[in-house]
mmCIF file of C-alpha atoms in Angstrom:
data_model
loop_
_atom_site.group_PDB
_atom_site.id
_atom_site.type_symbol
_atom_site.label_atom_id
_atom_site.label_comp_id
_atom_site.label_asym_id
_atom_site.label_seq_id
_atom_site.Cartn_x
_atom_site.Cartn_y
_atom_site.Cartn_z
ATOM 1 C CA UNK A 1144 -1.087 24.016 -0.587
ATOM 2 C CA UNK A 1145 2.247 23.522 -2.597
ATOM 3 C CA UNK A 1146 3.292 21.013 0.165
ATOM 4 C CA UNK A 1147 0.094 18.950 -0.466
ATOM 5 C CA UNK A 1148 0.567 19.207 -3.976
ATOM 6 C CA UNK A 1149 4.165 17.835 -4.092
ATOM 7 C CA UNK A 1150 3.319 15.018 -1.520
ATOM 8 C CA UNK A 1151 0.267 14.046 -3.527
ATOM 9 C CA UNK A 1152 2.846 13.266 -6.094
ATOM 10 C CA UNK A 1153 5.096 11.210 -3.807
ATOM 11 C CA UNK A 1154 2.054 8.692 -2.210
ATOM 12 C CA UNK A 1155 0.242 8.421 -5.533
ATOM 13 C CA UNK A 1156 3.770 6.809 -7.155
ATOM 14 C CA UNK A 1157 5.032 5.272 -4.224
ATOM 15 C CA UNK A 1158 2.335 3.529 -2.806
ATOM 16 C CA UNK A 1159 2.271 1.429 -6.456
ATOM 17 C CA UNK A 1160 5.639 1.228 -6.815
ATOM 18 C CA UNK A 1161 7.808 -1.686 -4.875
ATOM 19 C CA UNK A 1162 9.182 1.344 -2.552
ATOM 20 C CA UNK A 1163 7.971 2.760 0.471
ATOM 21 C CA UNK A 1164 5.252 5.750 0.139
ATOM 22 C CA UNK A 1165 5.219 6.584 4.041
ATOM 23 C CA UNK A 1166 9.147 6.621 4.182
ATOM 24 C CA UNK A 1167 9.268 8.738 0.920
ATOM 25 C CA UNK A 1168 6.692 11.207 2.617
ATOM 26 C CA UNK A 1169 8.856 11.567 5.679
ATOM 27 C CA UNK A 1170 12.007 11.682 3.768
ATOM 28 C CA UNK A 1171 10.832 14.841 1.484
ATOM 29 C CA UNK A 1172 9.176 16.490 4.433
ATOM 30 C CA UNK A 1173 12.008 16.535 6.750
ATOM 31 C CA UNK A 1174 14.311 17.180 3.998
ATOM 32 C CA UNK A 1175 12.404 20.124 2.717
ATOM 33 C CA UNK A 1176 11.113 21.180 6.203
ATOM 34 C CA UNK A 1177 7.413 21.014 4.965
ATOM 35 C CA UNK A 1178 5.125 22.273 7.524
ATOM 36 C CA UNK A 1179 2.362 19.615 6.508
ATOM 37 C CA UNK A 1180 3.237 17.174 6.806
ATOM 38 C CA UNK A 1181 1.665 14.356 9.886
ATOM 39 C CA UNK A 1182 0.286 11.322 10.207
ATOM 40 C CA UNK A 1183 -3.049 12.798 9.678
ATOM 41 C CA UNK A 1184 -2.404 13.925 6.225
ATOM 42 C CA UNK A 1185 -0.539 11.062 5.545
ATOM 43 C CA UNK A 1186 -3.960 8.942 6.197
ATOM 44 C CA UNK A 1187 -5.627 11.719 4.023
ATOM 45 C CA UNK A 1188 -3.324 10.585 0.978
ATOM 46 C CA UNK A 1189 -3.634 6.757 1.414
ATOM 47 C CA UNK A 1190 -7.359 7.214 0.955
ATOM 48 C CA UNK A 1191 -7.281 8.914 -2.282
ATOM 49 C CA UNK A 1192 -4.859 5.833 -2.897
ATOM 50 C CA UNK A 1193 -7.730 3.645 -1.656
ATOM 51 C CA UNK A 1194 -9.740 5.325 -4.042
ATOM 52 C CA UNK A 1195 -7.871 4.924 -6.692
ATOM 53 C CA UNK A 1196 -7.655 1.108 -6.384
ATOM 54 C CA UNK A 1197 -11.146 0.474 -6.140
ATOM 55 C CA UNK A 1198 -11.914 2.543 -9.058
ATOM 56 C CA UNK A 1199 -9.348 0.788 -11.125
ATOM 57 C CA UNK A 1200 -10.265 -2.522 -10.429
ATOM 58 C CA UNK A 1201 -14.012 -2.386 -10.175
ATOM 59 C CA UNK A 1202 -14.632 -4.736 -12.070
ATOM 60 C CA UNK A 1203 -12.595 -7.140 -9.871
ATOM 61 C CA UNK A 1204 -14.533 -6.260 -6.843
ATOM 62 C CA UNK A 1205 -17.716 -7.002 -8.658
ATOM 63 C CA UNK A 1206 -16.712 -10.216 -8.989
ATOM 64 C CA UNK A 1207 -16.517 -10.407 -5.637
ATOM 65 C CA UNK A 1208 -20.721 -10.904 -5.683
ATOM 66 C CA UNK A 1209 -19.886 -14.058 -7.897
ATOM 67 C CA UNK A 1210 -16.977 -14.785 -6.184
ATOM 68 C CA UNK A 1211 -17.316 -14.694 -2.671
ATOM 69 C CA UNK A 1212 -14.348 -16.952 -1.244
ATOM 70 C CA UNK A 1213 -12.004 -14.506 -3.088
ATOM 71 C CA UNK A 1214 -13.530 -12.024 -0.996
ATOM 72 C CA UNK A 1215 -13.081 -14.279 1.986
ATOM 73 C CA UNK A 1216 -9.327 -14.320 1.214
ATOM 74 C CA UNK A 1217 -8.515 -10.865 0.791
ATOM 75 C CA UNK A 1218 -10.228 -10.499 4.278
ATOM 76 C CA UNK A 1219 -8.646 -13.324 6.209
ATOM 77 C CA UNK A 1220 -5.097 -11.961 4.473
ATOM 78 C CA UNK A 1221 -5.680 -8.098 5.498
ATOM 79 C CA UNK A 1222 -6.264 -9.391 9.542
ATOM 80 C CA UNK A 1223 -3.085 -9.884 10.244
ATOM 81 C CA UNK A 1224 -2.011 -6.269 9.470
ATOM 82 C CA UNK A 1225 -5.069 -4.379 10.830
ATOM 83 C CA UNK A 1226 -4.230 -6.286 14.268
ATOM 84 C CA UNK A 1227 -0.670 -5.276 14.435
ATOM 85 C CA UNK A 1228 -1.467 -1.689 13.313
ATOM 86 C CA UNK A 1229 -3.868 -1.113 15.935
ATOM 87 C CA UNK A 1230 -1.734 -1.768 18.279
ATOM 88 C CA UNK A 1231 0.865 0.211 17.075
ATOM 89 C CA UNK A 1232 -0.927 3.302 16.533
ATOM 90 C CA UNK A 1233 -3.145 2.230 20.460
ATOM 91 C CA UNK A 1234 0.143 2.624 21.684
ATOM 92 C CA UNK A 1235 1.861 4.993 20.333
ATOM 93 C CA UNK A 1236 4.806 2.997 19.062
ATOM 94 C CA UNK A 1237 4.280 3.736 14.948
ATOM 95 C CA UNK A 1238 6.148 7.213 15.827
ATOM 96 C CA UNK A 1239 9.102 5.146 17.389
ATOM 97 C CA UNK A 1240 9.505 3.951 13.498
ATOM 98 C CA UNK A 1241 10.209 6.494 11.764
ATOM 99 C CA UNK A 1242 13.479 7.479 11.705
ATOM 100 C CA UNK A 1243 16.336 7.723 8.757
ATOM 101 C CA UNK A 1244 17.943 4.544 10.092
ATOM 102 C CA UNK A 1245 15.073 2.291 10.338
ATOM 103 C CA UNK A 1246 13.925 3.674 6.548
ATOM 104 C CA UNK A 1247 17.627 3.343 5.055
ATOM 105 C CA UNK A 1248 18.192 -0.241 6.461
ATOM 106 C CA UNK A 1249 14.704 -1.624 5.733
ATOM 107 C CA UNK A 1250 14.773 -0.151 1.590
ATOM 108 C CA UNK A 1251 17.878 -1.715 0.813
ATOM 109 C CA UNK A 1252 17.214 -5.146 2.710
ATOM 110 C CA UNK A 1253 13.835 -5.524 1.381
ATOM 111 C CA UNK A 1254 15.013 -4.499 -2.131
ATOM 112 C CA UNK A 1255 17.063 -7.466 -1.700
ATOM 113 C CA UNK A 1256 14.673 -9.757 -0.626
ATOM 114 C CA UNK A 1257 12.401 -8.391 -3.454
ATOM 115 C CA UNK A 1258 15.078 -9.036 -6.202
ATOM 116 C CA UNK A 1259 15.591 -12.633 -5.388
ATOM 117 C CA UNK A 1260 11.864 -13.179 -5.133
ATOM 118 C CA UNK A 1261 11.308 -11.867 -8.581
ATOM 119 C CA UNK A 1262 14.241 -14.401 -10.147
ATOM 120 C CA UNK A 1263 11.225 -17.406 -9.300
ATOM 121 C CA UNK A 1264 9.884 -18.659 -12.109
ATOM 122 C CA UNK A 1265 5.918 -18.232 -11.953
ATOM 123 C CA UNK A 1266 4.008 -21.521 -11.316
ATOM 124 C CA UNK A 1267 0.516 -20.909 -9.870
ATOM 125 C CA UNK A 1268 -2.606 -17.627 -11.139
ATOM 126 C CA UNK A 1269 -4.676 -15.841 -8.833
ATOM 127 C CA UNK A 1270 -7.587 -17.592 -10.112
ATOM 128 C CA UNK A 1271 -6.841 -21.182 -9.947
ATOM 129 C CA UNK A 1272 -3.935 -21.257 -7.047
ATOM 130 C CA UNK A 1273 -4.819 -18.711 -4.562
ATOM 131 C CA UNK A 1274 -5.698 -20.776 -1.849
ATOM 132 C CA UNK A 1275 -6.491 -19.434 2.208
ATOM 133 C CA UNK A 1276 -2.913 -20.227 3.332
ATOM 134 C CA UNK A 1277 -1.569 -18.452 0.861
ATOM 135 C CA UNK A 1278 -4.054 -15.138 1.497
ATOM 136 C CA UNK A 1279 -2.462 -15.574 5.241
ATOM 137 C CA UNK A 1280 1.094 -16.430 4.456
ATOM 138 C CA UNK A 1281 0.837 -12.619 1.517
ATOM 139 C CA UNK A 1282 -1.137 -11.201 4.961
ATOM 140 C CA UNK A 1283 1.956 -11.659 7.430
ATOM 141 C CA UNK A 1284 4.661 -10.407 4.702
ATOM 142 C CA UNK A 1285 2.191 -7.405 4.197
ATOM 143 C CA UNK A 1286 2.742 -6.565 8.266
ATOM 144 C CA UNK A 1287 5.855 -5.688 7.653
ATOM 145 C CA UNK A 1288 5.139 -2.958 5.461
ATOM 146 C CA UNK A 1289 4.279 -1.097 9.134
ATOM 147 C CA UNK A 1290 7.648 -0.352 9.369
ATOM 148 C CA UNK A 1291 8.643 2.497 7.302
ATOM 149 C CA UNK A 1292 11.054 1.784 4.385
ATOM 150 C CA UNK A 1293 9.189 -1.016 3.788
ATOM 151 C CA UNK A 1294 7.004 -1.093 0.874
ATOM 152 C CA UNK A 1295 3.280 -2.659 1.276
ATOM 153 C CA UNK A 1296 3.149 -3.229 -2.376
ATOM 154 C CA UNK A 1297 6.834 -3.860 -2.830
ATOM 155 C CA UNK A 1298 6.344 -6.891 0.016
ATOM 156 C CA UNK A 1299 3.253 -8.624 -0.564
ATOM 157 C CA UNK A 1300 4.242 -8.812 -4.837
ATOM 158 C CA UNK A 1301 7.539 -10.620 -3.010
ATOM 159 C CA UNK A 1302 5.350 -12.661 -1.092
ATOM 160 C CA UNK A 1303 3.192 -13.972 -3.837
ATOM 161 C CA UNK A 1304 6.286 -14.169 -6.277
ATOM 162 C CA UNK A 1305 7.920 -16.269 -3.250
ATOM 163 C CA UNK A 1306 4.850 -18.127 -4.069
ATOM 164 C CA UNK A 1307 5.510 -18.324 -7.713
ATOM 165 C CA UNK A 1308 2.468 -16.321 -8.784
ATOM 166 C CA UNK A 1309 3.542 -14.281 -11.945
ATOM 167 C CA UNK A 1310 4.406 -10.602 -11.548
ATOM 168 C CA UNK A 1311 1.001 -9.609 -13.249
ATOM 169 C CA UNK A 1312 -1.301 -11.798 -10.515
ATOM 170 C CA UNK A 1313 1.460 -10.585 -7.480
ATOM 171 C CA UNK A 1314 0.386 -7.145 -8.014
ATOM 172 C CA UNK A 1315 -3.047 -7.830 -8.310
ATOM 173 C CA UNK A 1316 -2.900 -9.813 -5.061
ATOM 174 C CA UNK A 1317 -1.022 -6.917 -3.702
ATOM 175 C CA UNK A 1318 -3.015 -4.408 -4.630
ATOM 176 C CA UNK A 1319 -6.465 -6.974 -3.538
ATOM 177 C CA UNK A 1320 -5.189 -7.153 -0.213
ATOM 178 C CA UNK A 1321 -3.909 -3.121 0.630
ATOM 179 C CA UNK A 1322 -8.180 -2.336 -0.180
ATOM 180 C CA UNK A 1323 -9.380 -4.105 2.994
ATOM 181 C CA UNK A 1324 -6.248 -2.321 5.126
ATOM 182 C CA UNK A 1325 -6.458 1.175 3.840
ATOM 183 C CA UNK A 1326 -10.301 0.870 4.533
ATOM 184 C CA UNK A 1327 -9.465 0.045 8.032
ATOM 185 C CA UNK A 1328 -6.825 2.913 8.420
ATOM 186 C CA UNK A 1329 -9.561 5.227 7.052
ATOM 187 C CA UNK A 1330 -12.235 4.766 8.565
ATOM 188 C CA UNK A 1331 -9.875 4.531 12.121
ATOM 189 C CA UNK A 1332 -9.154 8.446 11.210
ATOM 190 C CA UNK A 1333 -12.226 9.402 9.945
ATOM 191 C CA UNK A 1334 -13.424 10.866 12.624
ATOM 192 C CA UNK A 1335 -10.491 12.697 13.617
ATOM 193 C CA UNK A 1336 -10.090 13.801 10.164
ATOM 194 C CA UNK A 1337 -14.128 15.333 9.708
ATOM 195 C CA UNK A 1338 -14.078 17.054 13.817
ATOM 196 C CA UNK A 1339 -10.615 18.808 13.453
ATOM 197 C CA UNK A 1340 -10.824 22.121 15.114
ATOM 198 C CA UNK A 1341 -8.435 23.787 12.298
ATOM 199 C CA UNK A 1342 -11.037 23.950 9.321
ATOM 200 C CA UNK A 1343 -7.385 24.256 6.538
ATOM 201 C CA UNK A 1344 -6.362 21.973 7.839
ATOM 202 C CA UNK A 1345 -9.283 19.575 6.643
ATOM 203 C CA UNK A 1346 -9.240 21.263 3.430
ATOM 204 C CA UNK A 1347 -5.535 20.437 2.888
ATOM 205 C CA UNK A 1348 -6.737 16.755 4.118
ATOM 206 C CA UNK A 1349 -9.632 16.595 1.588
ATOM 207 C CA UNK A 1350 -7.171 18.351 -1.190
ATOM 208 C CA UNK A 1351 -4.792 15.308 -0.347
ATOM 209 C CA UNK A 1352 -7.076 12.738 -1.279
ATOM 210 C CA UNK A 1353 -8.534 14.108 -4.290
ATOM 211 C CA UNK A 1354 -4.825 15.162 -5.762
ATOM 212 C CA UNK A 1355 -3.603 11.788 -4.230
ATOM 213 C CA UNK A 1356 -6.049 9.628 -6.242
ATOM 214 C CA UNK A 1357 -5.322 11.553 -10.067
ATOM 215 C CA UNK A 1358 -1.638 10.821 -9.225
ATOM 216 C CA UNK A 1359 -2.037 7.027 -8.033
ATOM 217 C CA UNK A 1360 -4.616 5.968 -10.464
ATOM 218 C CA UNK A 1361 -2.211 7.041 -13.525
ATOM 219 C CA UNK A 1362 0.823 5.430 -11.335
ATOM 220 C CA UNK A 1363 -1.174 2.076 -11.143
ATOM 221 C CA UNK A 1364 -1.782 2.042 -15.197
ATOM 222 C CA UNK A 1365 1.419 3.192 -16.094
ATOM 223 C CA UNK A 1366 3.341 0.360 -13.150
ATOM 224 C CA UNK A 1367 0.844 -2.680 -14.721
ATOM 225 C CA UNK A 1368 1.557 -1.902 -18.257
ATOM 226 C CA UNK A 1369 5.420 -1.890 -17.245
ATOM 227 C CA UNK A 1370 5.203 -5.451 -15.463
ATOM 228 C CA UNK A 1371 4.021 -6.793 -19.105
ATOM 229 C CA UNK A 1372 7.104 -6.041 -20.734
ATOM 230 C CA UNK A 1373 9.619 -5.748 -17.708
ATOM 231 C CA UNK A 1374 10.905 -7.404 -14.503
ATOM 232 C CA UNK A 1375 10.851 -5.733 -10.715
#
């Protein structure tokens, strides 16, 4: 239960922050030998991350009613990802991934990348700019976030700052877009997650997400009130 506790921690401020959560989870867990740690319970703590998000901007998806073509966008941007993950987890390649090598080299290039984007002066808002090539051009940097080291938030905010959206609209396009894929992801394992044969371990799954959405849903507060005062 400590194990789930502690990686509850890690997910709920990685998955906000520009770094990677899922290379952060398998960093800690082979460093510290954790027991718990799988792909399974991994999936458990993005959806209390899931959670979080749509609690925190409710009011945003609300407006999806009035605002349907925003909805359309986040959608059409989200397919690209959903695609390439299927296939990756149909075939067994996502394991292939995740190793100290691919995480090491993908942080510090796409901390680059990141860096540079953020020295663009911001042009264009969510609410005027945000047009359906831009939803698809944020949707193919956000595949990339399937390799681990690579941050899903960290790359779609330099995707829209590439697009000289300001930092505050980048990470609400970021965090618009990662509803629509974590939904997907869930409801993929939902099943597997509800018929496990090991009943603990589908307590330590359901303890995940609860602990997982305290911890992210403070992270996102805390990381949007930075972005007001500070850069990337």
């Amino acid at each position: 239960m400590l194990e789930v506790f502690f990686l509850s921690i890690i997910q709920g401020i990685t998955e906000f922050l520009p770094i990677s959560s899922s290379a952060h989870l398998i960093l800690f867990s082979k460093y510290f030998n954790f027991s718990n740690e799988n792909l399974m319970l991994n999936v458990s703590l993005h959806v209390g991350s899931l959670l979080a998000i749509i609690v925190y901007f409710k009011r945003d998806l609300l407006d999806f009613v009035n605002n349907k073509i925003l909805f359309y966008k986040i959608i059409f941007s989200s397919l690209p990802v959903i695609i390439c993950g299927y296939f990756l987890v149909k075939y067994n390649l996502i394991n292939f991934l995740r190793s100290y090598e691919i995480i090491g080299w993908s942080t510090i290039l796409f901390g680059i990348l990141l860096y540079f984007s953020d020295l663009i002066k911001p042009k264009k808002t969510i609410n005027k700019d945000f047009k359906y090539s831009y939803a698809f051009y944020v949707g193919l940097f956000q595949v990339l976030s399937l390799i681990p080291g690579v941050s899903r938030s960290g790359i779609t905010i330099t995707g829209a700052r590439f697009l000289n959206f300001n930092r505050i609209d980048s990470v609400k396009i970021s965090f618009l877009i990662s509803i629509p894929t974590l939904l997907a992801v869930s409801i993929y394992n939902l099943k597997g997650l509800l018929l496990g044969e090991n009943l603990e371990v589908s307590i330590l799954n359901f303890l995940g997400i609860g602990l997982s959405f305290i911890f992210s849903y403070i992270t996102i507060r805390i990381f949007i009130q930075f972005l007001k005062k500070f850069s990337l």
